[in-house]
Amino acid sequence: MVNSVAISLRGLTRRFGDVVAVDAIDLDVLDGEFLSLLGPSGSGKTTVLRMIAGFERPDAGTIELAGTDVTMTAPYARDVNTVFQDYALFPHMTVAENVQYGLRVKKVAKGERVERARAALTAVRLAGYEDRKPAQLSGGQRQRVALARALVNRPKVLLLDEPLGALDLKLREQMQVELKEIQREVGITFVFVTHDQDEALTMSDRIVVINEGRIEQLGTPTEVYEHPATAFVAGFVGISNLLDPVTAEQVIGRPGTWSVRPEKIHVHLSGEPAPAGHHHLSGTVREVIYVGMSTRFVVDLPAGGSLMAVRQNSEGSTDLGHLRGQCVNLSWDQRYEYQVSN
Ligand code: ATP
């Protein structure tokens, strides 16, 4: 089945003075997908989201929601809802009143209001919390009330701007999994802004990597991580090794800049030769960093530059500090090297 398009952006552009915050973006977001906009601070993610919501007018380009041009449509007339990081709940209202608030403004009858709020609170796993005040909830629960407050309107599209940014790491990781489950259950299209690559990889059906107002790559988490299209994506999403053209020519035998992920590089501790089909080189271990599940090696190359390699601590000795200063052989399967553009 081919998914229909929920949001279509064409040539979307927004300038602030001399800054081109969003630079002619073309993007189709599919019905029911969880799409993340991932990029560093100032890359234009929030501005894209605000234009979809209607809070910001584009200087050029068009926005369609479910095939209808809404570029000039007021925010309240668009079938989208936004959840922000600073989800201001009304402190004097109960959870149920907070969730029902939007429906009350729209003059939805009381019976339906109560029923829809109950359904939304059940969706975010907060059934039974209706009578609490926000102050009696944890940060994660408050964030889920904010989500319920948006879901209760049954929007076609939910826009989320770093909604987990205020939570501590443990809660944030837990909410990432929950939010993805909730999205799958309710089937609403989510556009999720984050600068956190782990968050984007964990939650998304597809990721749009944005840099300086432009799309660097659009793909599934696996595509973006395993096949970074540009040097920027290789460096921003996960840790990556870039082989400069001189080293690439020597090791790979082909021109251009190449990327290999650290976990694909095998460190030969006993000096055995690289298997057939693998590229190999040797270097001097500068750093051995123990990080619990794995050990990272930084290996200086004879021609300059260095590579990072990661070894899982699942077998054999994990105390490898004595390798510092030693010469080791490195190899990787050539299927795991990718040419990237600059
Ligand atoms: P962050 O992750 O820090 O929120 P972002 O990727 O969401 O960043 P935007 O907030 O979209 O980035 O900003 C993109 C660029 O536009 C930045 O250079 C920012 O300074 C600029 N910008 C955004 N809003 C305005 C504004 N109202 N006035 C002037 N410049 C702005």
CSV table of C-alpha atoms and ligand atoms in Angstrom, one decimal:
chain,number,residue,atom,x,y,z
A,1,MET,CA,0.0,0.0,0.0
A,2,VAL,CA,1.3,3.4,-0.9
A,3,ASN,CA,0.9,5.9,2.0
A,4,SER,CA,-0.7,9.2,1.1
A,5,VAL,CA,1.1,12.4,1.8
A,6,ALA,CA,0.1,14.2,5.0
A,7,ILE,CA,2.4,17.3,4.6
A,8,SER,CA,4.0,18.5,1.4
A,9,LEU,CA,6.6,21.3,1.5
A,10,ARG,CA,7.9,22.8,-1.7
A,11,GLY,CA,10.6,25.4,-1.9
A,12,LEU,CA,9.9,26.4,1.6
A,13,THR,CA,12.1,29.4,2.6
A,14,ARG,CA,12.3,31.7,5.6
A,15,ARG,CA,14.8,34.5,6.1
A,16,PHE,CA,15.5,36.6,9.1
A,17,GLY,CA,17.5,39.6,7.9
A,18,ASP,CA,20.6,38.1,6.4
A,19,VAL,CA,20.1,34.7,7.8
A,20,VAL,CA,18.4,32.1,5.6
A,21,ALA,CA,16.9,30.0,8.4
A,22,VAL,CA,15.1,27.6,6.0
A,23,ASP,CA,16.5,27.4,2.4
A,24,ALA,CA,14.1,26.0,-0.3
A,25,ILE,CA,13.1,22.8,1.5
A,26,ASP,CA,11.2,20.1,-0.4
A,27,LEU,CA,9.7,17.4,1.8
A,28,ASP,CA,6.8,15.0,1.8
A,29,VAL,CA,5.7,13.6,5.2
A,30,LEU,CA,3.6,10.4,4.8
A,31,ASP,CA,0.4,9.7,6.5
A,32,GLY,CA,0.9,8.0,9.9
A,33,GLU,CA,4.7,8.2,9.9
A,34,PHE,CA,6.9,9.4,12.7
A,35,LEU,CA,9.3,11.8,11.1
A,36,SER,CA,12.1,13.5,12.9
A,37,LEU,CA,13.8,16.8,11.9
A,38,LEU,CA,17.3,16.3,13.2
A,39,GLY,CA,20.0,19.0,13.2
A,40,PRO,CA,22.3,21.1,15.3
A,41,SER,CA,21.2,24.3,17.1
A,42,GLY,CA,20.2,27.0,14.7
A,43,SER,CA,19.8,24.7,11.7
A,44,GLY,CA,16.2,25.8,11.0
A,45,LYS,CA,14.2,22.8,12.5
A,46,THR,CA,11.9,24.9,14.7
A,47,THR,CA,11.3,27.4,11.9
A,48,VAL,CA,10.2,24.6,9.6
A,49,LEU,CA,7.8,23.4,12.3
A,50,ARG,CA,6.5,26.8,13.0
A,51,MET,CA,5.7,27.3,9.3
A,52,ILE,CA,3.8,24.0,9.2
A,53,ALA,CA,1.8,25.1,12.3
A,54,GLY,CA,1.2,28.6,10.7
A,55,PHE,CA,3.0,30.6,13.4
A,56,GLU,CA,5.6,31.7,10.9
A,57,ARG,CA,5.0,32.9,7.3
A,58,PRO,CA,7.3,31.6,4.6
A,59,ASP,CA,9.1,34.1,2.4
A,60,ALA,CA,8.7,31.6,-0.5
A,61,GLY,CA,7.3,28.2,-1.1
A,62,THR,CA,4.2,26.3,-0.3
A,63,ILE,CA,2.8,24.1,2.4
A,64,GLU,CA,0.1,21.5,1.7
A,65,LEU,CA,-1.8,19.5,4.4
A,66,ALA,CA,-3.5,16.4,3.0
A,67,GLY,CA,-3.4,17.9,-0.5
A,68,THR,CA,-4.8,21.3,0.5
A,69,ASP,CA,-2.6,24.4,0.2
A,70,VAL,CA,-2.5,26.1,3.6
A,71,THR,CA,0.4,28.4,3.1
A,72,MET,CA,-1.8,31.5,3.8
A,73,THR,CA,-4.2,29.7,6.2
A,74,ALA,CA,-4.3,30.9,9.9
A,75,PRO,CA,-2.9,28.5,12.5
A,76,TYR,CA,-6.2,27.7,14.1
A,77,ALA,CA,-7.7,26.7,10.8
A,78,ARG,CA,-5.0,24.1,10.1
A,79,ASP,CA,-5.6,20.5,11.2
A,80,VAL,CA,-2.4,20.3,13.2
A,81,ASN,CA,-1.5,20.6,16.9
A,82,THR,CA,1.8,21.5,18.5
A,83,VAL,CA,3.5,20.2,21.6
A,84,PHE,CA,6.3,22.4,22.9
A,85,GLN,CA,9.1,21.7,25.3
A,86,ASP,CA,7.7,24.2,27.8
A,87,TYR,CA,4.3,22.5,27.8
A,88,ALA,CA,2.6,25.1,30.1
A,89,LEU,CA,-0.2,23.3,31.8
A,90,PHE,CA,-2.7,25.4,33.8
A,91,PRO,CA,-1.5,24.8,37.4
A,92,HIS,CA,-4.9,25.5,39.1
A,93,MET,CA,-6.8,23.0,36.8
A,94,THR,CA,-6.9,19.2,37.3
A,95,VAL,CA,-5.4,16.9,34.7
A,96,ALA,CA,-8.9,16.3,33.2
A,97,GLU,CA,-9.6,20.0,33.0
A,98,ASN,CA,-6.3,20.7,31.4
A,99,VAL,CA,-7.0,18.0,28.7
A,100,GLN,CA,-10.6,19.2,28.2
A,101,TYR,CA,-9.6,22.9,27.9
A,102,GLY,CA,-9.3,23.1,24.1
A,103,LEU,CA,-12.6,21.2,23.7
A,104,ARG,CA,-14.4,23.6,26.1
A,105,VAL,CA,-13.1,26.6,24.1
A,106,LYS,CA,-14.5,24.9,21.0
A,107,LYS,CA,-17.9,24.4,22.8
A,108,VAL,CA,-17.8,20.6,22.6
A,109,ALA,CA,-20.6,19.2,24.8
A,110,LYS,CA,-19.7,18.1,28.3
A,111,GLY,CA,-20.4,14.4,27.8
A,112,GLU,CA,-18.2,14.2,24.7
A,113,ARG,CA,-15.5,16.3,26.4
A,114,VAL,CA,-15.2,13.9,29.3
A,115,GLU,CA,-15.2,10.8,27.0
A,116,ARG,CA,-12.6,12.2,24.7
A,117,ALA,CA,-10.4,13.3,27.6
A,118,ARG,CA,-10.6,9.9,29.1
A,119,ALA,CA,-9.6,8.3,25.8
A,120,ALA,CA,-6.7,10.7,25.4
A,121,LEU,CA,-5.5,10.1,29.0
A,122,THR,CA,-5.8,6.3,28.5
A,123,ALA,CA,-3.7,6.6,25.3
A,124,VAL,CA,-0.9,8.3,27.3
A,125,ARG,CA,-1.2,5.8,30.1
A,126,LEU,CA,-2.6,8.3,32.6
A,127,ALA,CA,-6.1,6.9,33.2
A,128,GLY,CA,-6.8,7.4,36.9
A,129,TYR,CA,-4.9,10.7,37.2
A,130,GLU,CA,-7.8,12.8,36.1
A,131,ASP,CA,-8.3,14.6,39.4
A,132,ARG,CA,-4.6,15.4,40.2
A,133,LYS,CA,-3.1,18.9,39.8
A,134,PRO,CA,0.0,19.3,37.6
A,135,ALA,CA,2.1,19.9,40.8
A,136,GLN,CA,1.3,16.4,41.9
A,137,LEU,CA,2.8,14.8,38.8
A,138,SER,CA,6.3,13.9,37.7
A,139,GLY,CA,8.0,15.6,34.8
A,140,GLY,CA,7.3,12.7,32.5
A,141,GLN,CA,3.6,12.6,33.6
A,142,ARG,CA,3.2,16.3,33.0
A,143,GLN,CA,4.7,15.9,29.5
A,144,ARG,CA,2.2,13.1,28.8
A,145,VAL,CA,-0.7,15.4,29.9
A,146,ALA,CA,0.6,17.9,27.4
A,147,LEU,CA,0.5,15.2,24.8
A,148,ALA,CA,-3.0,14.2,25.8
A,149,ARG,CA,-4.1,17.8,25.5
A,150,ALA,CA,-3.0,17.7,21.9
A,151,LEU,CA,-4.3,14.2,21.1
A,152,VAL,CA,-7.8,15.1,22.4
A,153,ASN,CA,-8.3,17.4,19.4
A,154,ARG,CA,-7.7,14.4,17.1
A,155,PRO,CA,-5.4,16.3,14.8
A,156,LYS,CA,-4.2,14.7,11.5
A,157,VAL,CA,-0.7,15.9,12.3
A,158,LEU,CA,1.1,16.5,15.6
A,159,LEU,CA,4.1,18.7,15.7
A,160,LEU,CA,6.5,18.2,18.6
A,161,ASP,CA,9.3,20.6,19.3
A,162,GLU,CA,11.9,19.0,21.6
A,163,PRO,CA,9.1,17.8,23.8
A,164,LEU,CA,11.4,15.7,26.0
A,165,GLY,CA,14.2,18.3,26.3
A,166,ALA,CA,13.4,19.2,29.9
A,167,LEU,CA,13.5,15.6,31.2
A,168,ASP,CA,16.5,13.9,32.7
A,169,LEU,CA,18.2,11.3,30.6
A,170,LYS,CA,16.7,8.2,32.2
A,171,LEU,CA,13.1,9.5,31.9
A,172,ARG,CA,13.8,10.9,28.5
A,173,GLU,CA,14.9,7.4,27.2
A,174,GLN,CA,11.8,5.9,28.8
A,175,MET,CA,9.5,8.5,27.2
A,176,GLN,CA,11.1,8.0,23.8
A,177,VAL,CA,10.0,4.4,23.8
A,178,GLU,CA,6.5,5.3,25.2
A,179,LEU,CA,6.0,8.2,22.8
A,180,LYS,CA,6.8,5.9,19.8
A,181,GLU,CA,4.3,3.3,21.1
A,182,ILE,CA,1.6,5.9,21.6
A,183,GLN,CA,2.2,7.3,18.1
A,184,ARG,CA,1.9,3.8,16.6
A,185,GLU,CA,-1.4,3.2,18.5
A,186,VAL,CA,-3.1,6.4,17.7
A,187,GLY,CA,-1.8,6.4,14.1
A,188,ILE,CA,-1.4,10.2,13.9
A,189,THR,CA,1.4,11.7,11.8
A,190,PHE,CA,4.2,13.0,14.1
A,191,VAL,CA,6.8,15.5,13.1
A,192,PHE,CA,9.3,15.6,15.9
A,193,VAL,CA,12.1,18.2,16.2
A,194,THR,CA,15.3,17.1,18.0
A,195,HIS,CA,19.0,17.8,18.1
A,196,ASP,CA,19.6,14.5,19.7
A,197,GLN,CA,20.7,11.8,17.2
A,198,ASP,CA,20.0,8.9,19.6
A,199,GLU,CA,16.5,10.2,20.1
A,200,ALA,CA,15.9,10.5,16.4
A,201,LEU,CA,17.4,7.0,15.7
A,202,THR,CA,15.2,5.4,18.5
A,203,MET,CA,11.9,6.9,17.5
A,204,SER,CA,11.6,7.7,13.9
A,205,ASP,CA,10.3,5.9,10.8
A,206,ARG,CA,12.3,8.4,8.8
A,207,ILE,CA,14.8,11.1,9.7
A,208,VAL,CA,15.4,14.4,7.9
A,209,VAL,CA,18.9,15.7,8.7
A,210,ILE,CA,19.0,19.5,8.4
A,211,ASN,CA,22.0,21.7,8.4
A,212,GLU,CA,22.0,25.4,7.7
A,213,GLY,CA,18.4,25.4,6.5
A,214,ARG,CA,18.9,22.6,4.0
A,215,ILE,CA,18.2,18.9,3.9
A,216,GLU,CA,21.4,16.9,4.0
A,217,GLN,CA,19.7,13.5,3.9
A,218,LEU,CA,16.2,12.0,4.2
A,219,GLY,CA,16.0,8.3,5.1
A,220,THR,CA,15.2,5.6,7.6
A,221,PRO,CA,17.4,5.5,10.8
A,222,THR,CA,19.3,2.6,9.3
A,223,GLU,CA,19.9,4.4,6.0
A,224,VAL,CA,21.0,7.6,7.6
A,225,TYR,CA,23.3,5.8,10.1
A,226,GLU,CA,24.7,3.1,7.8
A,227,HIS,CA,24.8,5.1,4.6
A,228,PRO,CA,25.5,8.7,5.5
A,229,ALA,CA,25.1,10.7,2.3
A,230,THR,CA,27.4,13.6,3.3
A,231,ALA,CA,30.4,14.3,5.5
A,232,PHE,CA,28.1,16.4,7.7
A,233,VAL,CA,25.6,13.5,8.3
A,234,ALA,CA,28.5,11.0,8.9
A,235,GLY,CA,29.8,13.4,11.6
A,236,PHE,CA,26.5,14.5,13.1
A,237,VAL,CA,24.7,11.2,13.3
A,238,GLY,CA,26.8,8.9,15.5
A,239,ILE,CA,30.6,8.8,15.6
A,240,SER,CA,32.2,8.4,12.2
A,241,ASN,CA,35.6,8.1,10.7
A,242,LEU,CA,36.3,10.1,7.6
A,243,LEU,CA,39.2,8.9,5.4
A,244,ASP,CA,40.6,11.9,3.6
A,245,PRO,CA,41.3,11.5,-0.1
A,246,VAL,CA,45.0,10.7,0.4
A,247,THR,CA,44.4,8.0,3.0
A,248,ALA,CA,41.5,6.7,1.0
A,249,GLU,CA,43.6,6.4,-2.1
A,250,GLN,CA,46.2,4.4,-0.2
A,251,VAL,CA,43.9,2.1,1.8
A,252,ILE,CA,40.8,1.8,-0.4
A,253,GLY,CA,42.5,2.5,-3.7
A,254,ARG,CA,39.8,4.9,-4.9
A,255,PRO,CA,39.5,8.7,-4.9
A,256,GLY,CA,37.2,10.8,-2.7
A,257,THR,CA,36.3,11.1,1.0
A,258,TRP,CA,35.1,7.9,2.6
A,259,SER,CA,33.3,7.1,5.9
A,260,VAL,CA,33.6,4.0,8.1
A,261,ARG,CA,31.8,3.6,11.4
A,262,PRO,CA,34.0,2.8,14.4
A,263,GLU,CA,32.1,-0.4,15.3
A,264,LYS,CA,32.8,-1.8,11.8
A,265,ILE,CA,36.6,-1.5,12.3
A,266,HIS,CA,38.2,-4.6,13.8
A,267,VAL,CA,41.2,-4.2,16.0
A,268,HIS,CA,43.5,-7.2,15.6
A,269,LEU,CA,44.9,-7.7,19.1
A,270,SER,CA,47.0,-10.8,18.2
A,271,GLY,CA,48.4,-9.5,14.9
A,272,GLU,CA,46.5,-11.9,12.7
A,273,PRO,CA,46.1,-10.9,9.0
A,274,ALA,CA,42.9,-9.2,7.7
A,275,PRO,CA,40.5,-11.6,6.0
A,276,ALA,CA,39.9,-11.5,2.2
A,277,GLY,CA,37.6,-8.7,1.1
A,278,HIS,CA,38.7,-6.5,4.0
A,279,HIS,CA,40.7,-3.3,3.8
A,280,HIS,CA,43.4,-3.0,6.3
A,281,LEU,CA,46.0,-0.7,7.7
A,282,SER,CA,48.1,-0.3,10.8
A,283,GLY,CA,48.6,2.5,13.2
A,284,THR,CA,49.7,3.4,16.7
A,285,VAL,CA,47.2,3.2,19.6
A,286,ARG,CA,46.9,6.7,21.1
A,287,GLU,CA,43.9,6.2,23.4
A,288,VAL,CA,42.2,3.2,25.0
A,289,ILE,CA,38.8,4.3,26.5
A,290,TYR,CA,36.8,1.8,28.5
A,291,VAL,CA,33.1,2.7,28.3
A,292,GLY,CA,31.5,-0.3,30.0
A,293,MET,CA,29.8,-2.3,27.2
A,294,SER,CA,32.6,-1.5,24.8
A,295,THR,CA,36.2,-0.2,24.5
A,296,ARG,CA,37.1,2.6,22.1
A,297,PHE,CA,40.5,2.9,20.5
A,298,VAL,CA,41.9,6.0,18.9
A,299,VAL,CA,44.6,4.9,16.4
A,300,ASP,CA,47.0,7.3,14.8
A,301,LEU,CA,47.8,6.6,11.2
A,302,PRO,CA,51.3,6.9,9.8
A,303,ALA,CA,50.3,9.4,7.1
A,304,GLY,CA,48.5,11.7,9.7
A,305,GLY,CA,45.0,11.6,11.0
A,306,SER,CA,43.5,9.0,13.2
A,307,LEU,CA,40.7,6.4,13.2
A,308,MET,CA,38.4,5.4,16.0
A,309,ALA,CA,37.5,1.7,16.5
A,310,VAL,CA,35.1,0.1,18.9
A,311,ARG,CA,35.3,-3.4,20.3
A,312,GLN,CA,32.5,-4.9,22.3
A,313,ASN,CA,33.5,-6.1,25.7
A,314,SER,CA,31.7,-9.3,25.3
A,315,GLU,CA,34.6,-11.7,25.1
A,316,GLY,CA,38.2,-12.1,26.3
A,317,SER,CA,40.1,-9.6,28.4
A,318,THR,CA,38.5,-6.1,28.7
A,319,ASP,CA,41.5,-4.5,30.3
A,320,LEU,CA,43.3,-3.3,27.2
A,321,GLY,CA,45.1,-0.2,28.5
A,322,HIS,CA,48.4,-1.8,27.9
A,323,LEU,CA,47.9,-1.4,24.1
A,324,ARG,CA,48.4,2.3,24.4
A,325,GLY,CA,51.5,3.2,22.3
A,326,GLN,CA,51.5,-0.2,20.6
A,327,CYS,CA,51.2,-0.7,16.8
A,328,VAL,CA,48.0,-2.6,15.8
A,329,ASN,CA,46.4,-3.8,12.6
A,330,LEU,CA,42.9,-2.5,11.8
A,331,SER,CA,40.6,-3.9,9.2
A,332,TRP,CA,37.0,-3.6,8.0
A,333,ASP,CA,34.8,-5.3,5.5
A,334,GLN,CA,34.7,-3.1,2.4
A,335,ARG,CA,30.9,-3.4,2.2
A,336,TYR,CA,30.9,-1.0,5.3
A,337,GLU,CA,32.8,1.9,3.7
A,338,TYR,CA,30.8,4.7,2.1
A,339,GLN,CA,31.8,7.5,-0.1
A,340,VAL,CA,30.4,10.8,1.2
A,341,SER,CA,30.1,14.2,-0.5
A,342,ASN,CA,31.5,17.3,1.2
B,1,ATP,P1,17.5,25.0,18.1
B,1,ATP,O1,17.8,23.5,18.1
B,1,ATP,O2,18.6,25.8,18.8
B,1,ATP,O3,16.1,25.3,18.6
B,1,ATP,P2,16.7,25.2,15.3
B,1,ATP,O4,17.4,24.2,14.4
B,1,ATP,O5,15.3,25.0,15.7
B,1,ATP,O6,17.6,25.5,16.6
B,1,ATP,P3,15.7,27.8,14.4
B,1,ATP,O7,15.2,28.1,15.7
B,1,ATP,O8,14.8,27.3,13.3
B,1,ATP,O9,16.8,26.6,14.6
B,1,ATP,O10,16.6,29.0,13.9
B,1,ATP,C1,17.2,28.9,12.6
B,1,ATP,C2,18.0,30.3,12.4
B,1,ATP,O11,17.1,31.3,12.3
B,1,ATP,C3,18.9,30.6,13.5
B,1,ATP,O12,20.1,31.2,13.0
B,1,ATP,C4,18.2,31.6,14.3
B,1,ATP,O13,19.0,32.5,15.0
B,1,ATP,C5,17.3,32.3,13.3
B,1,ATP,N1,16.0,32.8,13.8
B,1,ATP,C6,15.0,32.0,14.2
B,1,ATP,N2,14.0,32.7,14.6
B,1,ATP,C7,14.3,34.0,14.5
B,1,ATP,C8,13.7,35.3,14.7
B,1,ATP,N3,12.4,35.3,15.1
B,1,ATP,N4,14.4,36.4,14.4
B,1,ATP,C9,15.6,36.4,13.9
B,1,ATP,N5,16.3,35.2,13.7
B,1,ATP,C10,15.7,34.1,14.0
